[in-house]
């Protein structure tokens, strides 16, 4: 797919190789003092030379990410800007091994694409490389404020988090240009990116970040703190207990993957409520589930049954998960896990049956 397209050497837009020469004739970023119009072969040669000298190889994974984006004007801008694609490659190098981060990468790209769309319509800045030039710093600040919904009278942002995220993305994009210039030994670009970074360091907080953080702080301060009524909490727990009983009985009568998945979902909901955590913190991947240490659980099971018979509400550690390099112990009520364990014992559930529900175990958000 990538071999059929090439970037314009002036505006960095992406075009079909056979049609690039037509675009170059009317490219808005083409220098006005160009002596002669390059022919078809020369245009492809110039574009290919610039691409090979200054661009890193874009992996197929990045093109797949771009291919499944929502097809609109922002997606078109993202695909046609070389620097945004290199920014996508940088994000993919960091998070490409984790498919759950793909939506995060696409979100970052769309944020920058919205900024570039504003720069094109409001300030006639056609690509991100032109945007991070020192002369355009103030225009970029104005565009960020416009995209983030800045109110001049109240000095507040409608979407303050977007302003902060765009600042981080702009800094990363300037780093990409700076590294590219260092490898190409382009002194002009090195000096330009150094100046932009100095402007960002000295003025961005004053012009954007401080106001955005104040808006977030005010919103958090003025947000009313709501506590659930006792009756609502009781209703939730009664509903979960009833759903768990029904799921357990259905699974015990008819051993199907649907009944097991329903029981697993209810059990996960009970664990989340018990731990007051997000779903990702009390779940594990199928690989981790299959490689789990079952010895410690089996040793603790008789003790747990004795405590359960006495009606105690104590808890037992039943699983381990790894998050950010730290070992976390997950806890749940004896009742939920004993029901699930008893069902597995009764039906003699094997590995094939567990694999049938791997989609739920791998992605509990579904």
Coordinates of C-alpha atoms in Angstrom, one line a residue:
X1 CA 0.0 0.0 0.0
X2 CA 2.7 2.4 1.0
X3 CA 4.6 1.8 -2.3
X4 CA 1.8 3.3 -4.4
X5 CA 2.0 6.7 -2.7
X6 CA 4.6 9.3 -2.3
X7 CA 4.9 12.6 -0.4
X8 CA 5.1 15.9 -2.2
X9 CA 8.6 17.5 -1.6
X10 CA 6.9 20.9 -0.9
X11 CA 3.7 20.4 1.1
X12 CA 4.5 16.9 2.3
X13 CA 1.0 15.7 1.3
X14 CA 0.7 12.1 0.1
X15 CA -0.4 11.4 -3.5
X16 CA -0.5 8.5 -5.9
X17 CA 2.9 8.3 -7.7
X18 CA 1.4 8.7 -11.1
X19 CA -0.5 11.9 -10.1
X20 CA 2.2 13.6 -8.1
X21 CA 3.4 15.7 -11.1
X22 CA 0.0 17.2 -11.6
X23 CA -0.2 18.3 -7.9
X24 CA 3.3 19.8 -8.0
X25 CA 2.3 22.1 -10.8
X26 CA -0.3 23.8 -8.6
X27 CA 1.1 23.0 -5.1
X28 CA 0.5 26.1 -2.8
X29 CA 3.8 25.5 -1.0
X30 CA 6.0 25.4 -4.1
X31 CA 8.6 28.2 -4.1
X32 CA 7.6 31.1 -6.4
X33 CA 11.2 31.6 -7.7
X34 CA 11.4 28.1 -9.2
X35 CA 13.1 28.4 -12.5
X36 CA 11.5 25.6 -14.4
X37 CA 8.6 23.2 -14.0
X38 CA 10.0 19.7 -13.3
X39 CA 8.8 16.8 -15.5
X40 CA 7.1 13.7 -14.4
X41 CA 10.3 11.6 -13.9
X42 CA 12.1 14.5 -12.2
X43 CA 9.3 15.1 -9.8
X44 CA 9.3 11.4 -8.7
X45 CA 13.0 11.5 -8.3
X46 CA 13.1 14.7 -6.2
X47 CA 10.3 13.3 -4.0
X48 CA 11.9 9.9 -3.6
X49 CA 15.3 11.5 -2.8
X50 CA 13.8 13.7 -0.1
X51 CA 11.9 10.8 1.4
X52 CA 14.9 8.5 1.5
X53 CA 17.2 11.1 3.0
X54 CA 14.9 12.6 5.7
X55 CA 12.2 10.0 6.5
X56 CA 12.3 6.9 8.6
X57 CA 10.7 3.7 7.3
X58 CA 7.0 3.6 8.1
X59 CA 5.9 0.1 9.3
X60 CA 2.9 -1.8 8.0
X61 CA 1.4 -1.6 11.4
X62 CA 1.1 2.2 11.2
X63 CA -0.6 1.9 7.8
X64 CA -3.1 -0.6 9.3
X65 CA -3.8 1.9 12.1
X66 CA -4.4 4.7 9.7
X67 CA -6.6 2.5 7.5
X68 CA -9.2 1.8 10.2
X69 CA -9.5 5.4 11.3
X70 CA -12.9 7.1 10.8
X71 CA -12.9 8.3 7.2
X72 CA -13.4 12.0 7.4
X73 CA -11.5 15.2 6.7
X74 CA -9.3 14.8 9.8
X75 CA -8.3 11.3 8.7
X76 CA -7.4 12.6 5.3
X77 CA -5.2 15.3 6.8
X78 CA -3.5 12.8 9.0
X79 CA -2.7 10.4 6.1
X80 CA -1.4 13.3 3.9
X81 CA 1.0 14.8 6.4
X82 CA 4.4 13.2 6.5
X83 CA 5.3 14.5 10.0
X84 CA 2.0 13.3 11.5
X85 CA 2.7 9.8 10.0
X86 CA 6.2 9.9 11.6
X87 CA 4.6 10.9 14.9
X88 CA 2.3 7.9 14.4
X89 CA 5.4 5.7 13.9
X90 CA 6.9 7.1 17.1
X91 CA 3.8 6.2 19.1
X92 CA 3.6 2.8 17.4
X93 CA 7.2 2.1 18.4
X94 CA 6.3 2.7 22.0
X95 CA 2.8 1.0 22.2
X96 CA 2.6 -1.2 19.1
X97 CA 3.0 -4.4 21.1
X98 CA -0.2 -3.6 23.0
X99 CA -3.3 -3.7 20.9
X100 CA -5.3 -2.0 23.6
X101 CA -3.3 1.1 23.0
X102 CA -4.3 1.4 19.3
X103 CA -7.3 3.5 20.0
X104 CA -5.0 5.8 22.1
X105 CA -2.6 6.2 19.1
X106 CA -5.5 7.0 16.7
X107 CA -6.9 9.5 19.2
X108 CA -3.5 11.3 19.4
X109 CA -3.3 11.4 15.6
X110 CA -6.8 12.9 15.3
X111 CA -6.0 15.6 17.9
X112 CA -3.0 16.7 15.8
X113 CA -5.1 16.4 12.6
X114 CA -7.7 18.7 14.0
X115 CA -5.0 21.2 14.9
X116 CA -3.6 21.1 11.4
X117 CA -7.1 21.5 9.9
X118 CA -7.5 24.7 12.0
X119 CA -4.1 25.9 10.9
X120 CA -4.9 25.4 7.3
X121 CA -8.3 27.1 7.4
X122 CA -7.4 30.0 9.7
X123 CA -3.7 30.7 9.1
X124 CA -2.8 29.1 5.7
X125 CA -0.3 26.7 7.3
X126 CA -0.4 23.6 5.3
X127 CA 1.7 21.0 7.2
X128 CA 3.1 20.3 10.6
X129 CA 6.7 21.0 9.6
X130 CA 5.7 24.5 8.7
X131 CA 3.7 24.8 11.9
X132 CA 6.6 24.2 14.3
X133 CA 8.8 26.9 12.7
X134 CA 9.5 29.7 15.2
X135 CA 7.8 32.4 13.1
X136 CA 4.5 30.5 13.4
X137 CA 4.7 29.9 17.1
X138 CA 2.0 32.5 17.9
X139 CA -0.3 31.2 15.2
X140 CA 0.0 27.7 16.6
X141 CA -0.9 29.0 20.1
X142 CA -4.0 30.7 18.6
X143 CA -5.0 27.5 16.8
X144 CA -4.6 25.4 19.9
X145 CA -6.8 27.8 21.8
X146 CA -9.4 27.7 19.0
X147 CA -9.5 23.9 18.8
X148 CA -9.7 23.7 22.6
X149 CA -12.6 26.2 22.9
X150 CA -10.7 29.0 24.7
X151 CA -13.0 31.8 26.0
X152 CA -11.3 35.2 25.9
X153 CA -13.7 36.8 28.4
X154 CA -13.6 34.0 31.1
X155 CA -10.0 33.0 30.3
X156 CA -11.0 29.4 30.4
X157 CA -11.0 26.4 28.0
X158 CA -14.0 24.3 27.0
X159 CA -11.7 21.3 26.7
X160 CA -8.6 22.0 28.7
X161 CA -7.2 18.5 28.5
X162 CA -7.0 18.8 24.7
X163 CA -4.9 21.9 25.0
X164 CA -2.4 20.1 27.3
X165 CA -2.3 17.0 25.0
X166 CA -1.6 19.2 21.9
X167 CA 1.2 20.8 23.7
X168 CA 2.9 17.5 24.4
X169 CA 2.3 16.3 20.8
X170 CA 3.8 19.5 19.4
X171 CA 6.9 19.1 21.6
X172 CA 7.3 15.5 20.4
X173 CA 6.8 16.5 16.8
X174 CA 9.6 19.2 17.1
X175 CA 11.8 16.4 18.6
X176 CA 11.2 14.3 15.5
X177 CA 12.2 17.1 13.2
X178 CA 15.2 17.9 15.3
X179 CA 16.4 14.2 15.2
X180 CA 15.8 14.1 11.5
X181 CA 17.8 17.3 11.0
X182 CA 20.7 16.0 13.2
X183 CA 20.9 12.8 11.0
X184 CA 20.8 14.9 7.8
X185 CA 23.3 17.5 9.3
X186 CA 20.8 20.2 8.4
X187 CA 22.1 23.2 10.4
X188 CA 19.1 25.4 9.4
X189 CA 16.5 23.0 10.7
X190 CA 18.6 22.2 13.8
X191 CA 18.7 25.9 14.7
X192 CA 15.0 26.3 13.9
X193 CA 13.9 23.4 16.1
X194 CA 16.1 24.7 18.9
X195 CA 14.5 28.1 18.8
X196 CA 11.0 26.5 18.7
X197 CA 11.8 24.4 21.8
X198 CA 13.1 27.5 23.6
X199 CA 9.9 29.3 22.8
X200 CA 7.8 26.3 23.9
X201 CA 9.7 26.1 27.2
X202 CA 9.5 29.8 28.0
X203 CA 6.1 30.8 26.7
X204 CA 3.8 27.7 26.4
X205 CA 3.0 27.5 30.1
X206 CA 2.2 31.2 30.2
X207 CA 0.0 31.2 27.1
X208 CA -1.7 27.8 27.2
X209 CA -0.8 25.3 30.0
X210 CA -1.4 27.5 33.0
X211 CA -4.9 28.5 31.8
X212 CA -5.8 24.9 31.0
X213 CA -4.6 23.6 34.4
X214 CA -6.6 26.4 36.1
X215 CA -9.7 25.4 34.2
X216 CA -9.2 21.7 35.2
X217 CA -8.6 22.8 38.8
X218 CA -11.8 25.0 38.9
X219 CA -13.9 22.2 37.4
X220 CA -12.6 19.7 39.9
X221 CA -13.2 22.1 42.8
X222 CA -16.7 23.0 41.8
X223 CA -17.7 19.4 41.0
X224 CA -20.2 18.2 43.5
X225 CA -19.2 15.1 45.4
X226 CA -22.1 12.6 45.2
X227 CA -22.3 9.5 47.4
X228 CA -24.7 6.6 46.6
X229 CA -27.6 6.0 48.9
X230 CA -27.5 3.0 51.1
X231 CA -30.6 1.7 49.4
X232 CA -29.0 1.9 46.0
X233 CA -25.9 0.0 47.2
X234 CA -28.1 -2.7 48.6
X235 CA -30.1 -3.0 45.4
X236 CA -26.9 -3.4 43.4
X237 CA -25.5 -6.1 45.7
X238 CA -28.8 -8.0 45.7
X239 CA -28.9 -7.8 41.9
X240 CA -25.4 -9.2 41.6
X241 CA -26.1 -12.0 44.1
X242 CA -29.3 -13.0 42.3
X243 CA -27.5 -12.8 38.9
X244 CA -24.7 -14.9 40.2
X245 CA -27.1 -17.6 41.6
X246 CA -29.0 -17.7 38.3
X247 CA -25.8 -17.9 36.2
X248 CA -24.4 -20.6 38.5
X249 CA -27.6 -22.7 38.3
X250 CA -27.8 -22.3 34.5
X251 CA -24.1 -23.3 34.1
X252 CA -24.6 -26.3 36.4
X253 CA -27.6 -27.6 34.4
X254 CA -26.3 -26.9 30.9
X255 CA -22.6 -26.6 30.4
X256 CA -22.3 -24.2 27.5
X257 CA -19.8 -21.5 26.7
X258 CA -22.6 -18.8 26.9
X259 CA -23.6 -19.8 30.4
X260 CA -19.9 -19.9 31.5
X261 CA -19.3 -16.5 30.0
X262 CA -22.3 -15.1 31.9
X263 CA -21.1 -16.5 35.2
X264 CA -17.6 -15.1 34.5
X265 CA -19.0 -11.7 33.8
X266 CA -21.0 -11.6 37.0
X267 CA -18.0 -12.8 39.0
X268 CA -15.9 -10.1 37.4
X269 CA -18.5 -7.5 38.3
X270 CA -18.5 -8.6 41.9
X271 CA -14.8 -8.4 42.1
X272 CA -14.8 -4.9 40.7
X273 CA -17.4 -3.8 43.2
X274 CA -15.6 -5.4 46.0
X275 CA -12.2 -3.9 45.1
X276 CA -13.6 -0.6 43.9
X277 CA -11.3 -0.8 40.9
X278 CA -11.5 -0.5 37.1
X279 CA -12.1 -3.6 35.0
X280 CA -8.6 -3.7 33.7
X281 CA -7.1 -3.8 37.2
X282 CA -9.0 -7.0 38.2
X283 CA -8.8 -8.9 35.0
X284 CA -6.1 -10.9 33.3
X285 CA -5.2 -12.1 29.8
X286 CA -5.9 -15.6 28.7
X287 CA -2.1 -16.3 28.6
X288 CA -1.7 -15.1 32.2
X289 CA -4.8 -17.2 33.3
X290 CA -3.3 -20.4 31.8
X291 CA 0.1 -19.7 33.4
X292 CA -1.3 -18.8 36.8
X293 CA 0.0 -20.5 40.0
X294 CA -2.8 -22.8 41.1
X295 CA -0.8 -24.4 44.0
X296 CA -1.3 -21.5 46.4
X297 CA -5.0 -21.4 45.6
X298 CA -5.6 -25.1 46.2
X299 CA -3.7 -24.9 49.5
X300 CA -5.9 -22.0 50.7
X301 CA -9.2 -23.5 49.4
X302 CA -9.9 -25.7 52.5
X303 CA -9.2 -22.8 54.8
X304 CA -11.6 -20.6 52.8
X305 CA -14.3 -23.2 52.9
X306 CA -14.1 -23.4 56.7
X307 CA -14.4 -19.7 57.0
X308 CA -17.3 -19.7 54.6
X309 CA -19.2 -22.3 56.5
X310 CA -18.9 -20.0 59.6
X311 CA -20.5 -17.2 57.6
X312 CA -17.4 -15.0 57.7
X313 CA -16.9 -12.2 55.2
X314 CA -13.2 -12.7 55.0
X315 CA -11.3 -12.6 51.8
X316 CA -8.6 -14.7 50.1
X317 CA -6.0 -13.9 47.6
X318 CA -6.8 -15.8 44.4
X319 CA -4.9 -14.3 41.6
X320 CA -1.9 -12.2 40.8
X321 CA -1.5 -9.7 38.0
X322 CA 1.4 -7.6 36.9
X323 CA 0.9 -3.9 36.2
X324 CA 3.6 -1.3 35.6
X325 CA 6.2 -3.7 36.9
X326 CA 4.6 -4.1 40.4
X327 CA 3.0 -7.2 41.7
X328 CA -0.6 -6.6 42.7
X329 CA -2.7 -8.9 44.8
X330 CA -6.3 -9.1 43.8
X331 CA -9.0 -10.0 46.3
X332 CA -12.6 -11.1 46.0
X333 CA -15.3 -12.6 48.2
X334 CA -15.3 -16.3 48.9
X335 CA -18.8 -16.7 47.6
X336 CA -18.1 -15.5 44.1
X337 CA -14.9 -17.4 43.5
X338 CA -16.2 -20.6 45.3
X339 CA -19.2 -20.6 42.9
X340 CA -17.0 -20.3 39.9
X341 CA -14.5 -22.9 41.2
X342 CA -17.3 -25.4 42.1
X343 CA -18.8 -25.0 38.6
X344 CA -15.4 -25.8 37.0
X345 CA -15.1 -28.9 39.3
X346 CA -18.6 -30.2 38.6
X347 CA -18.4 -29.8 34.8
X348 CA -14.8 -30.8 34.5
X349 CA -14.2 -27.8 32.2
X350 CA -11.1 -28.4 30.1
X351 CA -8.7 -26.1 28.3
X352 CA -10.7 -26.2 25.0
X353 CA -13.7 -24.8 26.8
X354 CA -11.7 -22.0 28.4
X355 CA -10.3 -21.1 25.0
X356 CA -13.9 -20.7 23.6
X357 CA -14.3 -17.7 26.0
X358 CA -10.9 -16.3 25.4
X359 CA -12.3 -13.2 23.8
X360 CA -14.0 -12.2 27.1
X361 CA -10.9 -13.1 29.2
X362 CA -8.6 -11.1 26.9
X363 CA -10.8 -8.0 26.6
X364 CA -13.1 -7.6 29.6
X365 CA -14.3 -4.3 28.1
X366 CA -16.4 -6.1 25.5

